[in-house]
């Protein structure tokens, strides 16, 4: 039997660039999909689960680095190639720190892009075939008298053993990844929920109330899930 086509998602708002890459990757035998903004890109990723993503940084709605962080909360193995006009070393370092696999600055050489895509897909297939864990360093996490099991979506806390929803797990991972660092509501909405900056919602605040109920001895005087006036929230556990 023939192997199924590798599926590639391009999240790029420059239609000329996106369609040019799509044409050349299709000629290489890949199945290629396009998305022109951050919100639809995240939705397409969730719906189709591609084998590789080519991702621009400067996007309408949600920026590429926020998309990358959102993906990494659920899947550490998916190959992601950032393709961006922002070629500054600081941007490259930031992308690599957030879990990008490769980085090409625009303008780019097409042959180099195709070779990098081929290499990333081979490496991604190796990881899946060998059962590499997507959440290995997030299997469990303990703070105070609390212990979260990300494999079973359960937690031991002052309420006993509780079940966590998928969204609760994702947001908890986001806080733990950024422990000791403030997160704005915009960051939480973009990375944790895939909402654009323009979204106005009390969702974040409601989740914080829930986490305090689960994990704080005194929810009215939180030790771990702290509010920062005019900024957002902080998960205060650095040891």
Tab-separated table of C-alpha atoms in Angstrom:
chain	number	residue	atom	x	y	z
A	1	UNK	CA	0.000	0.000	0.000
A	2	UNK	CA	1.107	3.557	-0.724
A	3	UNK	CA	1.872	5.672	2.308
A	4	UNK	CA	-0.679	8.447	2.961
A	5	UNK	CA	0.301	11.926	1.831
A	6	UNK	CA	1.964	14.113	4.413
A	7	UNK	CA	-0.301	17.006	5.358
A	8	UNK	CA	1.191	20.493	5.670
A	9	UNK	CA	-0.573	23.574	7.014
A	10	UNK	CA	0.722	27.001	5.944
A	11	UNK	CA	-0.358	29.879	8.203
A	12	UNK	CA	0.633	32.967	6.234
A	13	UNK	CA	-1.297	36.168	5.494
A	14	UNK	CA	0.651	37.022	2.320
A	15	UNK	CA	-1.430	35.141	-0.248
A	16	UNK	CA	1.230	35.408	-2.969
A	17	UNK	CA	3.854	33.739	-0.763
A	18	UNK	CA	1.421	31.170	0.644
A	19	UNK	CA	0.135	30.057	-2.750
A	20	UNK	CA	3.654	29.875	-4.163
A	21	UNK	CA	4.773	27.581	-1.334
A	22	UNK	CA	1.570	25.541	-1.646
A	23	UNK	CA	2.141	24.966	-5.373
A	24	UNK	CA	5.728	23.823	-4.933
A	25	UNK	CA	4.965	21.556	-1.969
A	26	UNK	CA	2.017	20.041	-3.853
A	27	UNK	CA	4.359	19.268	-6.746
A	28	UNK	CA	6.536	17.415	-4.213
A	29	UNK	CA	3.574	15.162	-3.361
A	30	UNK	CA	2.342	16.810	-0.168
A	31	UNK	CA	-1.242	17.695	0.712
A	32	UNK	CA	-1.142	21.400	1.539
A	33	UNK	CA	-3.687	23.656	3.279
A	34	UNK	CA	-3.665	27.426	3.717
A	35	UNK	CA	-4.791	29.733	6.496
A	36	UNK	CA	-4.475	33.524	6.345
A	37	UNK	CA	-4.822	34.502	10.023
A	38	UNK	CA	-4.008	33.250	13.492
A	39	UNK	CA	-7.477	32.255	14.684
A	40	UNK	CA	-8.363	30.207	11.594
A	41	UNK	CA	-4.851	28.736	11.625
A	42	UNK	CA	-5.315	27.386	15.140
A	43	UNK	CA	-8.758	26.068	14.234
A	44	UNK	CA	-7.389	24.307	11.150
A	45	UNK	CA	-4.565	22.777	13.167
A	46	UNK	CA	-7.057	21.376	15.688
A	47	UNK	CA	-9.346	20.055	12.942
A	48	UNK	CA	-6.810	18.478	10.578
A	49	UNK	CA	-3.783	17.665	12.797
A	50	UNK	CA	-1.166	18.170	10.058
A	51	UNK	CA	2.264	16.547	9.904
A	52	UNK	CA	4.019	19.935	9.704
A	53	UNK	CA	3.197	23.635	10.035
A	54	UNK	CA	4.858	26.513	8.192
A	55	UNK	CA	4.135	29.552	10.315
A	56	UNK	CA	4.508	33.306	9.824
A	57	UNK	CA	5.069	35.497	12.914
A	58	UNK	CA	3.201	38.661	11.937
A	59	UNK	CA	-0.408	37.514	11.510
A	60	UNK	CA	-3.842	39.111	11.914
A	61	UNK	CA	-5.725	38.139	15.062
A	62	UNK	CA	-3.156	36.016	16.876
A	63	UNK	CA	0.581	36.278	16.235
A	64	UNK	CA	2.655	33.282	15.206
A	65	UNK	CA	4.571	32.944	18.472
A	66	UNK	CA	1.296	32.745	20.424
A	67	UNK	CA	0.110	30.051	18.007
A	68	UNK	CA	3.362	28.173	18.564
A	69	UNK	CA	2.947	28.309	22.341
A	70	UNK	CA	-0.655	27.109	22.089
A	71	UNK	CA	0.375	24.147	19.950
A	72	UNK	CA	3.253	23.228	22.252
A	73	UNK	CA	0.889	22.966	25.223
A	74	UNK	CA	-0.721	19.999	23.449
A	75	UNK	CA	1.913	18.632	21.081
A	76	UNK	CA	5.696	18.925	21.468
A	77	UNK	CA	6.486	16.665	18.504
A	78	UNK	CA	4.723	18.459	15.652
A	79	UNK	CA	7.407	20.009	13.408
A	80	UNK	CA	6.978	23.788	13.097
A	81	UNK	CA	8.975	25.915	10.661
A	82	UNK	CA	8.781	29.667	11.197
A	83	UNK	CA	8.970	31.673	7.987
A	84	UNK	CA	9.121	35.356	8.778
A	85	UNK	CA	10.390	38.735	7.681
A	86	UNK	CA	11.531	39.254	11.252
A	87	UNK	CA	15.070	37.958	10.896
A	88	UNK	CA	16.496	39.637	13.993
A	89	UNK	CA	18.529	37.255	16.207
A	90	UNK	CA	16.306	38.058	19.204
A	91	UNK	CA	13.254	36.868	17.284
A	92	UNK	CA	15.032	33.648	16.339
A	93	UNK	CA	16.059	33.047	19.944
A	94	UNK	CA	12.528	33.695	21.166
A	95	UNK	CA	11.096	31.269	18.604
A	96	UNK	CA	13.611	28.555	19.471
A	97	UNK	CA	12.955	29.024	23.184
A	98	UNK	CA	9.237	28.504	22.565
A	99	UNK	CA	9.809	25.234	20.724
A	100	UNK	CA	10.117	26.031	17.018
A	101	UNK	CA	12.020	23.374	15.041
A	102	UNK	CA	13.432	25.539	12.269
A	103	UNK	CA	13.495	29.179	11.174
A	104	UNK	CA	13.809	30.809	7.749
A	105	UNK	CA	13.836	34.566	7.196
A	106	UNK	CA	12.154	36.138	4.169
A	107	UNK	CA	13.203	36.394	1.419
A	108	UNK	CA	14.101	32.712	1.316
A	109	UNK	CA	15.489	30.229	-1.188
A	110	UNK	CA	12.763	27.851	-2.371
A	111	UNK	CA	15.069	24.842	-2.672
A	112	UNK	CA	16.297	25.408	0.868
A	113	UNK	CA	12.704	25.576	2.123
A	114	UNK	CA	11.807	22.293	0.399
A	115	UNK	CA	14.869	20.560	1.853
A	116	UNK	CA	14.101	21.822	5.352
A	117	UNK	CA	10.493	20.642	5.049
A	118	UNK	CA	11.651	17.186	3.945
A	119	UNK	CA	14.093	16.967	6.845
A	120	UNK	CA	11.537	18.070	9.438
A	121	UNK	CA	8.944	15.593	8.182
A	122	UNK	CA	11.427	12.720	8.380
A	123	UNK	CA	12.377	13.697	11.916
A	124	UNK	CA	8.729	14.095	12.907
A	125	UNK	CA	7.873	10.645	11.564
A	126	UNK	CA	10.762	9.118	13.520
A	127	UNK	CA	9.479	10.626	16.757
A	128	UNK	CA	5.953	9.328	16.229
A	129	UNK	CA	7.094	5.873	15.139
A	130	UNK	CA	9.247	5.556	18.244
A	131	UNK	CA	6.490	6.631	20.582
A	132	UNK	CA	8.142	9.787	21.821
A	133	UNK	CA	5.933	11.359	24.455
A	134	UNK	CA	4.344	14.689	23.549
A	135	UNK	CA	4.027	15.754	27.173
A	136	UNK	CA	6.895	13.919	28.859
A	137	UNK	CA	7.975	16.787	31.109
A	138	UNK	CA	4.341	17.529	31.950
A	139	UNK	CA	3.262	14.060	33.110
A	140	UNK	CA	2.897	15.280	36.696
A	141	UNK	CA	3.453	18.521	38.575
A	142	UNK	CA	3.365	19.136	42.328
A	143	UNK	CA	3.101	22.379	44.285
A	144	UNK	CA	2.267	22.651	47.972
A	145	UNK	CA	-0.073	19.783	48.833
A	146	UNK	CA	-1.345	19.664	45.255
A	147	UNK	CA	-0.387	17.198	42.547
A	148	UNK	CA	-1.595	17.316	38.943
A	149	UNK	CA	-1.493	14.247	36.704
A	150	UNK	CA	-1.609	15.415	33.101
A	151	UNK	CA	-1.860	11.888	31.714
A	152	UNK	CA	-5.082	11.077	33.542
A	153	UNK	CA	-6.437	14.659	33.711
A	154	UNK	CA	-6.820	14.379	37.478
A	155	UNK	CA	-5.501	16.283	40.486
A	156	UNK	CA	-5.042	15.688	44.187
A	157	UNK	CA	-5.895	18.831	46.134
A	158	UNK	CA	-7.700	20.055	49.227
A	159	UNK	CA	-10.964	18.836	47.657
A	160	UNK	CA	-9.590	15.297	47.305
A	161	UNK	CA	-9.138	13.767	43.870
A	162	UNK	CA	-10.812	15.751	41.097
A	163	UNK	CA	-11.161	15.391	37.347
A	164	UNK	CA	-9.890	18.190	35.118
A	165	UNK	CA	-11.312	19.216	31.761
A	166	UNK	CA	-9.063	19.385	28.699
A	167	UNK	CA	-9.191	23.181	28.797
A	168	UNK	CA	-8.288	23.263	32.488
A	169	UNK	CA	-5.280	21.047	31.743
A	170	UNK	CA	-4.179	23.291	28.886
A	171	UNK	CA	-4.408	26.488	30.942
A	172	UNK	CA	-2.635	24.872	33.906
A	173	UNK	CA	0.201	23.855	31.588
A	174	UNK	CA	0.393	27.436	30.359
A	175	UNK	CA	0.709	28.779	33.899
A	176	UNK	CA	3.278	26.148	34.867
A	177	UNK	CA	5.363	26.807	31.740
A	178	UNK	CA	5.426	30.516	32.681
A	179	UNK	CA	5.624	30.031	36.454
A	180	UNK	CA	6.959	33.084	38.210
A	181	UNK	CA	6.178	35.273	35.187
A	182	UNK	CA	3.109	37.496	34.766
A	183	UNK	CA	0.616	36.633	32.032
A	184	UNK	CA	-1.793	39.224	30.697
A	185	UNK	CA	-5.413	38.365	29.935
A	186	UNK	CA	-4.633	38.869	26.230
A	187	UNK	CA	-1.799	36.321	26.408
A	188	UNK	CA	-3.974	33.832	28.251
A	189	UNK	CA	-6.821	34.231	25.775
A	190	UNK	CA	-4.578	33.967	22.706
A	191	UNK	CA	-2.402	31.060	23.851
A	192	UNK	CA	-4.822	29.211	26.102
A	193	UNK	CA	-8.033	29.597	24.122
A	194	UNK	CA	-7.004	30.756	20.652
A	195	UNK	CA	-9.040	33.970	20.913
A	196	UNK	CA	-7.951	37.156	19.194
A	197	UNK	CA	-6.863	40.243	21.104
A	198	UNK	CA	-10.218	41.883	20.371
A	199	UNK	CA	-12.148	39.258	22.324
A	200	UNK	CA	-13.708	40.535	25.535
A	201	UNK	CA	-14.526	37.704	27.938
A	202	UNK	CA	-14.589	36.812	31.628
A	203	UNK	CA	-13.448	33.283	30.797
A	204	UNK	CA	-9.945	33.792	32.214
A	205	UNK	CA	-11.255	35.213	35.474
A	206	UNK	CA	-13.691	32.315	35.864
A	207	UNK	CA	-10.883	29.792	35.423
A	208	UNK	CA	-8.773	31.558	38.040
A	209	UNK	CA	-11.679	31.363	40.503
A	210	UNK	CA	-11.924	27.641	39.755
A	211	UNK	CA	-8.183	27.029	40.220
A	212	UNK	CA	-8.169	28.881	43.517
A	213	UNK	CA	-11.075	26.746	44.700
A	214	UNK	CA	-9.137	23.599	43.762
A	215	UNK	CA	-5.607	24.446	44.825
A	216	UNK	CA	-5.571	27.273	47.394
A	217	UNK	CA	-6.014	26.643	51.134
A	218	UNK	CA	-7.655	30.060	51.333
A	219	UNK	CA	-9.085	31.061	47.920
A	220	UNK	CA	-9.628	34.641	49.114
A	221	UNK	CA	-5.923	34.993	49.887
A	222	UNK	CA	-4.227	33.023	47.108
A	223	UNK	CA	-0.629	31.871	47.417
A	224	UNK	CA	-0.223	30.391	43.935
A	225	UNK	CA	-2.735	31.947	41.518
A	226	UNK	CA	-2.250	35.648	42.120
A	227	UNK	CA	-3.890	38.675	40.510
A	228	UNK	CA	-1.640	41.476	39.272
A	229	UNK	CA	-3.491	44.754	39.064
A	230	UNK	CA	-3.731	46.148	35.516
A	231	UNK	CA	-1.553	43.270	34.249
A	232	UNK	CA	-3.202	39.884	34.596
A	233	UNK	CA	-2.244	36.822	36.632
A	234	UNK	CA	0.823	35.083	38.004
A	235	UNK	CA	1.370	31.443	38.980
A	236	UNK	CA	3.751	31.906	41.910
A	237	UNK	CA	5.687	28.665	42.246
A	238	UNK	CA	9.328	28.817	41.224
A	239	UNK	CA	10.880	26.004	43.250
